[in-house]
mmCIF file of N, CA and C in Angstrom:
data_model
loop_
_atom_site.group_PDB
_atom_site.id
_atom_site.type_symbol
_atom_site.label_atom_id
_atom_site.label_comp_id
_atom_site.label_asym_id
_atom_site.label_seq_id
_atom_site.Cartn_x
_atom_site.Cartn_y
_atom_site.Cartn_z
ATOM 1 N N UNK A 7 0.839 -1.182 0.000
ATOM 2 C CA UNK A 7 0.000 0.000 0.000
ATOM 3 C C UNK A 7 0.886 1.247 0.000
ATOM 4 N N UNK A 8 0.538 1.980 -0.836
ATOM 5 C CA UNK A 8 0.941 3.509 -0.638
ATOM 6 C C UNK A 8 1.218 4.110 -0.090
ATOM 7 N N UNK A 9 2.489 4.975 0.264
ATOM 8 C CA UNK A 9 2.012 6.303 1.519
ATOM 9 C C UNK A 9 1.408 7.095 1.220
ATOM 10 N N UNK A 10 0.682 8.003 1.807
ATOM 11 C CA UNK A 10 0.601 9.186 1.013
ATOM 12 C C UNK A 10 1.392 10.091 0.831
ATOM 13 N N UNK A 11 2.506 10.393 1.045
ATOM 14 C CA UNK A 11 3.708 10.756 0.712
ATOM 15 C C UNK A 11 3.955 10.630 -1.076
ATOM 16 N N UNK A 12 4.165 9.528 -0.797
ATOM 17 C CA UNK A 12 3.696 8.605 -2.215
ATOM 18 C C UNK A 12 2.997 9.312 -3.530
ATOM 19 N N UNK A 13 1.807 8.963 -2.762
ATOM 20 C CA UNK A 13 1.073 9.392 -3.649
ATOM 21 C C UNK A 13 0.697 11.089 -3.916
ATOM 22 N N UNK A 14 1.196 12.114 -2.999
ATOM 23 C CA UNK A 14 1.585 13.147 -3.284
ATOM 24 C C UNK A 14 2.297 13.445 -4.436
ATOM 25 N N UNK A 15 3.862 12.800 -4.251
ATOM 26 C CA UNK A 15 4.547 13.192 -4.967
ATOM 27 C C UNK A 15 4.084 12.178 -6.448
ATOM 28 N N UNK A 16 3.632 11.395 -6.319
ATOM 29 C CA UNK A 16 2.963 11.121 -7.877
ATOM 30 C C UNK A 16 1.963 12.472 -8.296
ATOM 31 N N UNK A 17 0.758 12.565 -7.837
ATOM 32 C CA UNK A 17 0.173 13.544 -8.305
ATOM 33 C C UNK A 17 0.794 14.625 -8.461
ATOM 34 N N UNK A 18 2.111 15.109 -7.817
ATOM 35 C CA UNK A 18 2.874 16.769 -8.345
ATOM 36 C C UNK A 18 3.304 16.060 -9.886
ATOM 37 N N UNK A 19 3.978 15.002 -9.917
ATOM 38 C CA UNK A 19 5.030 14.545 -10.560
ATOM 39 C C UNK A 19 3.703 14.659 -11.935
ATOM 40 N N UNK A 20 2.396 14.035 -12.131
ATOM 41 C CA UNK A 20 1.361 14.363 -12.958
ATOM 42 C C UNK A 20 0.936 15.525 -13.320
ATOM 43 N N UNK A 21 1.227 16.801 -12.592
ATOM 44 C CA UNK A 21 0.648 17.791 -12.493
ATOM 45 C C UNK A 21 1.366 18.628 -13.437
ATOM 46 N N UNK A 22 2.660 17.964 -12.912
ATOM 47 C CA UNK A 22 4.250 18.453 -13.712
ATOM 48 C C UNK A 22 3.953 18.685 -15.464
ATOM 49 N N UNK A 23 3.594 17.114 -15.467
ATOM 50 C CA UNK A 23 3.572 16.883 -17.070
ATOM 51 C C UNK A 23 2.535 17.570 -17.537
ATOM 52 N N UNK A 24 1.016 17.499 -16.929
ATOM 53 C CA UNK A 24 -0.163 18.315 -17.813
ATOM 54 C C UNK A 24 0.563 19.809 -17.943
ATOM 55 N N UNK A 25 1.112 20.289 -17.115
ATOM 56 C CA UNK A 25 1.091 21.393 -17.211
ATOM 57 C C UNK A 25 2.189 21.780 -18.106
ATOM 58 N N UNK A 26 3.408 20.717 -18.563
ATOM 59 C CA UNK A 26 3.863 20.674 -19.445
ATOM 60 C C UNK A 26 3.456 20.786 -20.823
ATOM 61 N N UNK A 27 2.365 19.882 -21.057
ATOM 62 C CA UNK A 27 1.584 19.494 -22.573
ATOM 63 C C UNK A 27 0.994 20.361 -22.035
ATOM 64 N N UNK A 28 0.174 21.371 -21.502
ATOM 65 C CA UNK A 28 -0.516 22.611 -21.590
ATOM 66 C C UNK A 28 0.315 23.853 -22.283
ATOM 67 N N UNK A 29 1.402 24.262 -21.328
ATOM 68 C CA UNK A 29 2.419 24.833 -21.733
ATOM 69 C C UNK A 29 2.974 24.578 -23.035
ATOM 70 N N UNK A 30 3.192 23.436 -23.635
ATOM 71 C CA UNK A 30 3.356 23.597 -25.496
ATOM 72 C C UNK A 30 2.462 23.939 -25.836
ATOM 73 N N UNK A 31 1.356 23.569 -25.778
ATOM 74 C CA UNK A 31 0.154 23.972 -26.597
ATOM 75 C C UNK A 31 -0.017 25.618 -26.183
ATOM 76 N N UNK A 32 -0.488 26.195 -25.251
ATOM 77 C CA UNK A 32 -0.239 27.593 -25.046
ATOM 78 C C UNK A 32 1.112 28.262 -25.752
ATOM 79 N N UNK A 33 2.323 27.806 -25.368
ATOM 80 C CA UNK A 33 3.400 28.024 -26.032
ATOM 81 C C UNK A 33 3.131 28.328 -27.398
ATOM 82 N N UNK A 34 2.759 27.316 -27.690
ATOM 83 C CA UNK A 34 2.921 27.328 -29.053
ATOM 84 C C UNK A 34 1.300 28.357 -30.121
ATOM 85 N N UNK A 35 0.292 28.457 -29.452
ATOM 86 C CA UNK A 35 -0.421 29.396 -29.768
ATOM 87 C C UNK A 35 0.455 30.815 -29.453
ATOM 88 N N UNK A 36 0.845 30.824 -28.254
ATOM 89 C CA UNK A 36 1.051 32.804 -28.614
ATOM 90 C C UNK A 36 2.472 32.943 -29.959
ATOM 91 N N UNK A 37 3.516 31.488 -29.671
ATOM 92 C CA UNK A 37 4.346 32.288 -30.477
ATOM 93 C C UNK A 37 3.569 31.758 -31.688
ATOM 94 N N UNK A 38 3.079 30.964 -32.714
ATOM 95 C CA UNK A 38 1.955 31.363 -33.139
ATOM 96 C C UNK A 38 0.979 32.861 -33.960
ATOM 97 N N UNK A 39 0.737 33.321 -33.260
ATOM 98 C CA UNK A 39 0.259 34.962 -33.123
ATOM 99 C C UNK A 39 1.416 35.783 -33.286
ATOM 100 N N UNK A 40 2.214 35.622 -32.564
ATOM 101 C CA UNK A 40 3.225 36.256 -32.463
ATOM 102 C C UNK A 40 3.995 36.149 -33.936
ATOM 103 N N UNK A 41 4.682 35.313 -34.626
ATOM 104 C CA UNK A 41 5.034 34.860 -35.972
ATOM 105 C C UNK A 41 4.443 35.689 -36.971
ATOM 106 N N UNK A 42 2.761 35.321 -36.960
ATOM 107 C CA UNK A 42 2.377 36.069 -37.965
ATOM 108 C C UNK A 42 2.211 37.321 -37.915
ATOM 109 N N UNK A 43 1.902 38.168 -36.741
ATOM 110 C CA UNK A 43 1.748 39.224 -36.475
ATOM 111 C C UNK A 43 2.792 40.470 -36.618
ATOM 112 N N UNK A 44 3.723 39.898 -36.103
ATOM 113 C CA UNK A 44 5.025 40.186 -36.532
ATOM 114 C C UNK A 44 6.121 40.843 -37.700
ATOM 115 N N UNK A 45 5.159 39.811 -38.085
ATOM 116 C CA UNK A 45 5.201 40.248 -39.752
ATOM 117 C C UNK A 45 4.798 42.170 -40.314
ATOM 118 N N UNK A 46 3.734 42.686 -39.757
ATOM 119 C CA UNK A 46 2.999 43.500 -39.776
ATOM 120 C C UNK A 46 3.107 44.794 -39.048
ATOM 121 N N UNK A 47 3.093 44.255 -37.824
ATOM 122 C CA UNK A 47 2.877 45.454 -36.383
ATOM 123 C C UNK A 47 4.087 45.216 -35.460
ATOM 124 N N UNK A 48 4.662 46.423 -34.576
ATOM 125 C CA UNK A 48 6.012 46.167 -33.734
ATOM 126 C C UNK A 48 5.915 45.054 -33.429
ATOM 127 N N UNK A 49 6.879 44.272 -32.836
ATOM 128 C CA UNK A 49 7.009 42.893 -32.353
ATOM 129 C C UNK A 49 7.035 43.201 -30.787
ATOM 130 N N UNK A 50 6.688 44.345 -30.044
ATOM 131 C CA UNK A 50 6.231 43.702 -28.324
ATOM 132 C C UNK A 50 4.685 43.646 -28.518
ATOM 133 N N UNK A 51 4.212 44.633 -29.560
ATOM 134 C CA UNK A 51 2.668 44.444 -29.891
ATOM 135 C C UNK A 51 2.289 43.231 -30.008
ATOM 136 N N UNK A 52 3.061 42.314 -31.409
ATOM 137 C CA UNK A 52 2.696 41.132 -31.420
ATOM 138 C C UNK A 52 2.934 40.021 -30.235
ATOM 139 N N UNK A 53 4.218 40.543 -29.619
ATOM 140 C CA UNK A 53 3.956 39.563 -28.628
ATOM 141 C C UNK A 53 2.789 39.282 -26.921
ATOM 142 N N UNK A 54 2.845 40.766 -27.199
ATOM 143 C CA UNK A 54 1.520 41.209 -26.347
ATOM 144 C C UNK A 54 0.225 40.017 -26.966
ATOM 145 N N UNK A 55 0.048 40.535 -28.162
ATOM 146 C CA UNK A 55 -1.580 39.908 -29.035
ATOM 147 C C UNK A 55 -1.390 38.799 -28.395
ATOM 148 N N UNK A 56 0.046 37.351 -28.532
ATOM 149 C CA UNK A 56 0.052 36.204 -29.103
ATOM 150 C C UNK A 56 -0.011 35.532 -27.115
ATOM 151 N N UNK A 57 0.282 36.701 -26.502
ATOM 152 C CA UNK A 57 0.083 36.249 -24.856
ATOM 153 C C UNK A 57 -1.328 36.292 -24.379
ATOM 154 N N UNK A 58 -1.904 37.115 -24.725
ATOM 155 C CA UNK A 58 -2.945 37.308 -24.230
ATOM 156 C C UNK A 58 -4.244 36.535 -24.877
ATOM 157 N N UNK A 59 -3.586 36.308 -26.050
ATOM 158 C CA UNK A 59 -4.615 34.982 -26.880
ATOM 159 C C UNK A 59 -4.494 33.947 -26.299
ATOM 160 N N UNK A 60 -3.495 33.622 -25.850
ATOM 161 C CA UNK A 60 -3.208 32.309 -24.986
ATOM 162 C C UNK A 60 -3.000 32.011 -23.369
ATOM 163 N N UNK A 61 -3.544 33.244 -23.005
ATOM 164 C CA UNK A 61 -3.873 33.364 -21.876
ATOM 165 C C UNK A 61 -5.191 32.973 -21.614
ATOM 166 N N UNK A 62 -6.306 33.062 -23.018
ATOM 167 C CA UNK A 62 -7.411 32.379 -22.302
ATOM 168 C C UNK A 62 -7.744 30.730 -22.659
ATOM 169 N N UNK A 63 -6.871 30.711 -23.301
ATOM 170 C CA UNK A 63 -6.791 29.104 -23.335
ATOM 171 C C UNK A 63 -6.208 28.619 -22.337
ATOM 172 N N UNK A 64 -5.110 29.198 -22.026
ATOM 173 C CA UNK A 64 -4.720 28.956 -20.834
ATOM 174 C C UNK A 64 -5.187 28.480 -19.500
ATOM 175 N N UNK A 65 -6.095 30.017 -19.124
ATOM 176 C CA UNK A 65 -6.953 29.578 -18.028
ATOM 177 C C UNK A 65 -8.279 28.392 -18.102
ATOM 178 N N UNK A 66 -8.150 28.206 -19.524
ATOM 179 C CA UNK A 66 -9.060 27.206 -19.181
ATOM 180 C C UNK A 66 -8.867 25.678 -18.848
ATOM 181 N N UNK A 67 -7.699 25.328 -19.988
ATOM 182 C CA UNK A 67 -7.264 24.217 -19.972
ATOM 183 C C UNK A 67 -6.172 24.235 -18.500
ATOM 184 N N UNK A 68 -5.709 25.218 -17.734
ATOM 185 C CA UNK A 68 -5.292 24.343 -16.782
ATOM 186 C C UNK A 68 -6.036 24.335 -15.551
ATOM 187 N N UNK A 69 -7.638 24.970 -15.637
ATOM 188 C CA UNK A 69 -8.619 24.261 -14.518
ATOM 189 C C UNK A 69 -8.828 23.175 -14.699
ATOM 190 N N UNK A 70 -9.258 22.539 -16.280
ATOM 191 C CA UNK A 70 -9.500 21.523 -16.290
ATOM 192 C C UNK A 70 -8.785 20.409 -16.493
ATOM 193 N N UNK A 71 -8.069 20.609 -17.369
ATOM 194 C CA UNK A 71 -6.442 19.981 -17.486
ATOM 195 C C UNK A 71 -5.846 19.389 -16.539
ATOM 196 N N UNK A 72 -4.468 21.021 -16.803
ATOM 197 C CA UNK A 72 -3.362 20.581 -15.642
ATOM 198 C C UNK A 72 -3.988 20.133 -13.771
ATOM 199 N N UNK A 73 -5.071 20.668 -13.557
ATOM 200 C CA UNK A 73 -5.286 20.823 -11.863
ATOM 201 C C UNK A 73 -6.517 20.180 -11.110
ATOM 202 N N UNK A 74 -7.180 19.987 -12.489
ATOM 203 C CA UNK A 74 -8.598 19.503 -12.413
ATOM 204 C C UNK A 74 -9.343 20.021 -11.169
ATOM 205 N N UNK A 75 -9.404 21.420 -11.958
ATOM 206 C CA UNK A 75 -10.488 22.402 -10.405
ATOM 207 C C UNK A 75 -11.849 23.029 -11.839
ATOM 208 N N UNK A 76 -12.338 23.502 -11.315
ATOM 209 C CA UNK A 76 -13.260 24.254 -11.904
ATOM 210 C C UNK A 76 -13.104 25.716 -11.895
ATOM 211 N N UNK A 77 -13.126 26.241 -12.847
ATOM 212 C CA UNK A 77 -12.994 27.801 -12.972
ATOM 213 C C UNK A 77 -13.685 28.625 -11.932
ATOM 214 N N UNK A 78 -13.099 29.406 -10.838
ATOM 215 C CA UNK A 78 -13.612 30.255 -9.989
ATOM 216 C C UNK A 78 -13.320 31.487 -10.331
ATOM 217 N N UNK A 79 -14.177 32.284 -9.545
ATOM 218 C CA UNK A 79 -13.282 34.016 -9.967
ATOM 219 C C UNK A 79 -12.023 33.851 -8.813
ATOM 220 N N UNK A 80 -12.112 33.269 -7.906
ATOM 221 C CA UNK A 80 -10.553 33.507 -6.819
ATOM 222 C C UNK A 80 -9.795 32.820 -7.593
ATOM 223 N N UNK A 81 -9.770 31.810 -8.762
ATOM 224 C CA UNK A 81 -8.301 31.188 -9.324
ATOM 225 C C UNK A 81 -8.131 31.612 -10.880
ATOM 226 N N UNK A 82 -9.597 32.518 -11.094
ATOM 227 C CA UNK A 82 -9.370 33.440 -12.163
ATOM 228 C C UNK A 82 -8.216 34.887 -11.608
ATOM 229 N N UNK A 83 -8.988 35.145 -10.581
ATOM 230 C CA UNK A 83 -8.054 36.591 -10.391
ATOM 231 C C UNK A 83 -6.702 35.949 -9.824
ATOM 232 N N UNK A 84 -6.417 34.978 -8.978
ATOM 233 C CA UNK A 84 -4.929 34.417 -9.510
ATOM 234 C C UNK A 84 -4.447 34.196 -10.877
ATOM 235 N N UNK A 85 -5.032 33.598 -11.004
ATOM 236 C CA UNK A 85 -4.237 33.017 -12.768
ATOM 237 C C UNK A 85 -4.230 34.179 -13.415
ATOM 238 N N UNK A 86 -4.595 35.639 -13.388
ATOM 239 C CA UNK A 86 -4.637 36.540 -14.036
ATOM 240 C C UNK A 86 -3.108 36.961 -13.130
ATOM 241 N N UNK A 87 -3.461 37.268 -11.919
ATOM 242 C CA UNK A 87 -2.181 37.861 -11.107
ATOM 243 C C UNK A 87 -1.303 37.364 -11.432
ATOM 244 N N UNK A 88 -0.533 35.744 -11.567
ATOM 245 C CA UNK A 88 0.080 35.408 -11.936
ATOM 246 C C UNK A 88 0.765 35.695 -13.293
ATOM 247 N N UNK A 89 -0.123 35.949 -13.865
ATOM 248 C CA UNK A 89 0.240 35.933 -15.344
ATOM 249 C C UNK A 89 0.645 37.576 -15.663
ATOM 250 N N UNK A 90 0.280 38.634 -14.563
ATOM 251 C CA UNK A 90 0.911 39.683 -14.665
ATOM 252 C C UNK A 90 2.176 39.624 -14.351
ATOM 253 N N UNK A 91 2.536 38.936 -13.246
ATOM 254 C CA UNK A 91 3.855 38.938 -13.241
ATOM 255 C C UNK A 91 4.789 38.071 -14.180
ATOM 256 N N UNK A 92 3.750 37.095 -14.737
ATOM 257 C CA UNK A 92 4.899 36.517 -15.878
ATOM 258 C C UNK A 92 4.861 37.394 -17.378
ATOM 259 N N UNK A 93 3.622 37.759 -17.550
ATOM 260 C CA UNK A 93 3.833 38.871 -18.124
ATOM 261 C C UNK A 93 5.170 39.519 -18.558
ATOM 262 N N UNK A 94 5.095 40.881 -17.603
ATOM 263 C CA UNK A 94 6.608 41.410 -16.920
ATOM 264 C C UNK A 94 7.742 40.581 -17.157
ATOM 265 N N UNK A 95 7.610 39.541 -16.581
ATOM 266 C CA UNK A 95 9.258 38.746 -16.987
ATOM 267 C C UNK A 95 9.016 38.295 -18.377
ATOM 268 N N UNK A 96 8.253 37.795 -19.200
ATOM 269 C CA UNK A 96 8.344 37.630 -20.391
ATOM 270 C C UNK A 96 8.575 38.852 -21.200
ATOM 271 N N UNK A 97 8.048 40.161 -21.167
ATOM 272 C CA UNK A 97 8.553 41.060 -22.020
ATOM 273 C C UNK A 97 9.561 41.762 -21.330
ATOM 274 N N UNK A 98 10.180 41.477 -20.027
ATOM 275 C CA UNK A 98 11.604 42.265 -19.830
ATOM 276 C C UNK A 98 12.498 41.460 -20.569
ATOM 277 N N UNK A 99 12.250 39.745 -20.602
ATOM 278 C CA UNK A 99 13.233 38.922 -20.899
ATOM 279 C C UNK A 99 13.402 39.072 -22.092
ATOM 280 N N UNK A 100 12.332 39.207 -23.289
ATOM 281 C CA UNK A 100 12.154 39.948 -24.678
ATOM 282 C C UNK A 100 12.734 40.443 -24.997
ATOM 283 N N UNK A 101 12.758 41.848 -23.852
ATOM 284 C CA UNK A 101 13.449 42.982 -24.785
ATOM 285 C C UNK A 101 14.647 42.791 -24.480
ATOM 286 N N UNK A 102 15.518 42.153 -23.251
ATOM 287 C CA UNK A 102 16.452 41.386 -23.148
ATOM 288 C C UNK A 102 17.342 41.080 -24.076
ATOM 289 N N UNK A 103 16.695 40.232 -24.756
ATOM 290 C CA UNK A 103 17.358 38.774 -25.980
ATOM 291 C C UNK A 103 17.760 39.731 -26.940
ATOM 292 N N UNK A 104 16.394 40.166 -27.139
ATOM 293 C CA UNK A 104 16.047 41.269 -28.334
ATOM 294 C C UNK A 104 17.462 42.339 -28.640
ATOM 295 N N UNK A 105 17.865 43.056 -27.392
ATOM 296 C CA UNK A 105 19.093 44.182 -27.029
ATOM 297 C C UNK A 105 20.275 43.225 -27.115
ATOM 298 N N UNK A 106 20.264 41.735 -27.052
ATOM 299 C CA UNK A 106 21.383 41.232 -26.805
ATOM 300 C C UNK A 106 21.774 40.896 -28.236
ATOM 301 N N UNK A 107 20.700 40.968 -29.026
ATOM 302 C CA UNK A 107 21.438 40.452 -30.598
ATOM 303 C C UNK A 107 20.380 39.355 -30.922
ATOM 304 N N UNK A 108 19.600 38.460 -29.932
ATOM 305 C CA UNK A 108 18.671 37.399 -30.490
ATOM 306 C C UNK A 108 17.973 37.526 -31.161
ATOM 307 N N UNK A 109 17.828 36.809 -32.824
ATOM 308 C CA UNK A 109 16.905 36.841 -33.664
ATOM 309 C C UNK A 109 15.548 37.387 -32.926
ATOM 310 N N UNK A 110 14.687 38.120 -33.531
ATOM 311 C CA UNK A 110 13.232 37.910 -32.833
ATOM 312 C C UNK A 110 12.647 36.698 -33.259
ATOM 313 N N UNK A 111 13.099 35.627 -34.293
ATOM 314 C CA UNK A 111 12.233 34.854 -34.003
ATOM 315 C C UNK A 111 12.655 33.500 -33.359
ATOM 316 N N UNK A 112 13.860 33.636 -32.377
ATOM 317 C CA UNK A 112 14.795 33.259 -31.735
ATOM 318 C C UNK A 112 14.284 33.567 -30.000
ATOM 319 N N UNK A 113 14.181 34.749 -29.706
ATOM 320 C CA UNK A 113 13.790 34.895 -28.655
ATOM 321 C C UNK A 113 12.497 34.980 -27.620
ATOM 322 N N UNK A 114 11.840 34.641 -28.631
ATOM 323 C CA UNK A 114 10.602 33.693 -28.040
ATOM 324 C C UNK A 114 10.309 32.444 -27.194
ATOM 325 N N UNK A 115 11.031 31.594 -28.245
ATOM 326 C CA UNK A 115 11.229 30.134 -27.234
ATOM 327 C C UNK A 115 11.927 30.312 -25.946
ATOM 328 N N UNK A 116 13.047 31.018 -26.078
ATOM 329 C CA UNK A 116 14.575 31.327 -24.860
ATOM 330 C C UNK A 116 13.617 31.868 -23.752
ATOM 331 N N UNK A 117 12.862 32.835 -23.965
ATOM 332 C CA UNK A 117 11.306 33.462 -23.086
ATOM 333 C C UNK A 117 10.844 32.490 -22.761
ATOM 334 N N UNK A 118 10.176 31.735 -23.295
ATOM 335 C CA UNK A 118 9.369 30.523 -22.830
ATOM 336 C C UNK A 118 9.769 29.369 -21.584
ATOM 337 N N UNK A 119 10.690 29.527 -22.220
ATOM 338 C CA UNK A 119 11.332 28.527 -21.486
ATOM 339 C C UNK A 119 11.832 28.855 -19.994
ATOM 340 N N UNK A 120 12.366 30.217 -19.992
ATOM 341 C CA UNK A 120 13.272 30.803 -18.805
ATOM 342 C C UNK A 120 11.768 30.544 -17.925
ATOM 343 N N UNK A 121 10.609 31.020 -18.284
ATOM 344 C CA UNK A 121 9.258 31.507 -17.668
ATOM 345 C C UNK A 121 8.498 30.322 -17.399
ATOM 346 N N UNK A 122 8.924 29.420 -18.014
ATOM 347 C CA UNK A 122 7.837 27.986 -17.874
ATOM 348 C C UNK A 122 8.289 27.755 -15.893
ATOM 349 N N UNK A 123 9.031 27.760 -15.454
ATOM 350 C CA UNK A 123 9.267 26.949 -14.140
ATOM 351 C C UNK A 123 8.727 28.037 -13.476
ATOM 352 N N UNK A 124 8.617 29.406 -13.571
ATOM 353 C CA UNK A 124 8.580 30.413 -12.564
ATOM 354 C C UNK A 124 6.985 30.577 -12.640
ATOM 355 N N UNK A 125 6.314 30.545 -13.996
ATOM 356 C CA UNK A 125 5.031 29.903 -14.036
ATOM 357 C C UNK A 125 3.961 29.083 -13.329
ATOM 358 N N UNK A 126 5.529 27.754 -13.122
ATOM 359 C CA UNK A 126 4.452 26.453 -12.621
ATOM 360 C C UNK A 126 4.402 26.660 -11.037
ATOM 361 N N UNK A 127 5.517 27.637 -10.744
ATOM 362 C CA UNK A 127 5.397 27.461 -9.461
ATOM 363 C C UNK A 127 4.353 28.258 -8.502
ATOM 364 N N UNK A 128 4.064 29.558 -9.248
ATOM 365 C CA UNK A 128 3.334 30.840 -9.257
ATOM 366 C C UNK A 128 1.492 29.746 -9.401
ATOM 367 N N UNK A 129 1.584 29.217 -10.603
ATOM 368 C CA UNK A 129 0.276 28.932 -10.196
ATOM 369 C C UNK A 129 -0.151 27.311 -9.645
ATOM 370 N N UNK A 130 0.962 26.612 -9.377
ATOM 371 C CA UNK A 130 0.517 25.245 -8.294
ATOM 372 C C UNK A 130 0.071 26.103 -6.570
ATOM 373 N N UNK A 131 0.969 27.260 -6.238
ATOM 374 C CA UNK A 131 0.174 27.901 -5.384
ATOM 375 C C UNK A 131 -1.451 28.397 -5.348
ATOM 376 N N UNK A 132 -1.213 29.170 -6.643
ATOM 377 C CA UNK A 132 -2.799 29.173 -6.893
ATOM 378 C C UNK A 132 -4.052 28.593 -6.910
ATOM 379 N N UNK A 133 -3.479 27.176 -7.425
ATOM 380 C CA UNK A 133 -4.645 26.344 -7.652
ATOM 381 C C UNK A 133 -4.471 25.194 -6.530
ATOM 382 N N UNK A 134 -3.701 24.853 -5.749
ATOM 383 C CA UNK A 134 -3.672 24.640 -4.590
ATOM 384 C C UNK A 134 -4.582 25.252 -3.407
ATOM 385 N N UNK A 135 -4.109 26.270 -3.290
ATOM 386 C CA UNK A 135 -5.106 27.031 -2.460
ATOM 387 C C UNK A 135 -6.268 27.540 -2.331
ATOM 388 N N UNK A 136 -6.841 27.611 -3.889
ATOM 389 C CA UNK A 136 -7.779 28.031 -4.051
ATOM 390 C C UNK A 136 -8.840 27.309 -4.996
ATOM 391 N N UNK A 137 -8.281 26.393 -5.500
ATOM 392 C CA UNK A 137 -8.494 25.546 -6.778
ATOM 393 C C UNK A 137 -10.237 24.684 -6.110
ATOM 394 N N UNK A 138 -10.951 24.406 -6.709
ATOM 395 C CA UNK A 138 -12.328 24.029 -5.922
ATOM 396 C C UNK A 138 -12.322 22.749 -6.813
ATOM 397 N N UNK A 139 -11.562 21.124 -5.845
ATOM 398 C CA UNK A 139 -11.676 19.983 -6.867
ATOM 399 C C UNK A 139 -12.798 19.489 -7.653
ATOM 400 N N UNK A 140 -12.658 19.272 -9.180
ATOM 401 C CA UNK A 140 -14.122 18.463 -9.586
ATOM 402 C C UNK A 140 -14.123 17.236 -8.798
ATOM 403 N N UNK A 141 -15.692 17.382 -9.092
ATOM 404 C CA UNK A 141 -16.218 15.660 -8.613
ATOM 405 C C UNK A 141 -16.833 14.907 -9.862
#
């Protein structure tokens, strides 16, 4: 039989991965937006558009998804809070890459990536605490 110890760290270790395969798929919608947009209008504009498009996919698929809670306004106005502050680090890290010489269509992923862990950790608090489990 199990500890629950155990079985804690299985369910983070699950939580890990959805929120992984969430994170490509979000990932991959804003840069996405971002690509084509790009093309057209400044590139923090586009990367603005291609975040915030995938911010509401976001919030949806990781109530139901990654955390399996149901959409509240307390883990809406987290997942929003959160995402202001990743926000912020995604377009400081931007303009970052951007000043350092990184292709723009180079410094997207390097963003993604730096932001994916500071992300998961920002909202396993969230939906931990506030997250309302389905039944």
């Amino acid at each position: 039989m199990k500890s629950i110890n155990q079985l804690k760290e299985k369910e983070s270790a699950q939580q890990f991965m959805r929120f992984v395969v969430n994170g490509i798929i979000s990932a991959s919608i804003h840069y996405g937006i971002y690509f084509l947009l790009q093309l057209w209008i400044d590139v923090n504009i586009a990367y603005t558009a291609g975040y915030l498009i995938s911010f509401v996919y976001n919030f949806i698929a990781t109530n139901y998804y990654t955390f399996h809670t149901s959409p509240t306004w307390k883990n809406f106005i987290g997942f929003a809070g959160s995402h202001g502050v990743n926000y912020f680090l995604h377009i400081v890290l931007f303009n970052l890459f951007l000043y350092l010489g990184v292709h723009r269509l180079i410094a997207p992923p390097l963003v993604m990536l730096v932001a994916m862990l500071v992300q998961f950790t920002i909202l396993r608090q969230v939906f931990s605490r506030w997250g309302k489990k389905k039944e």
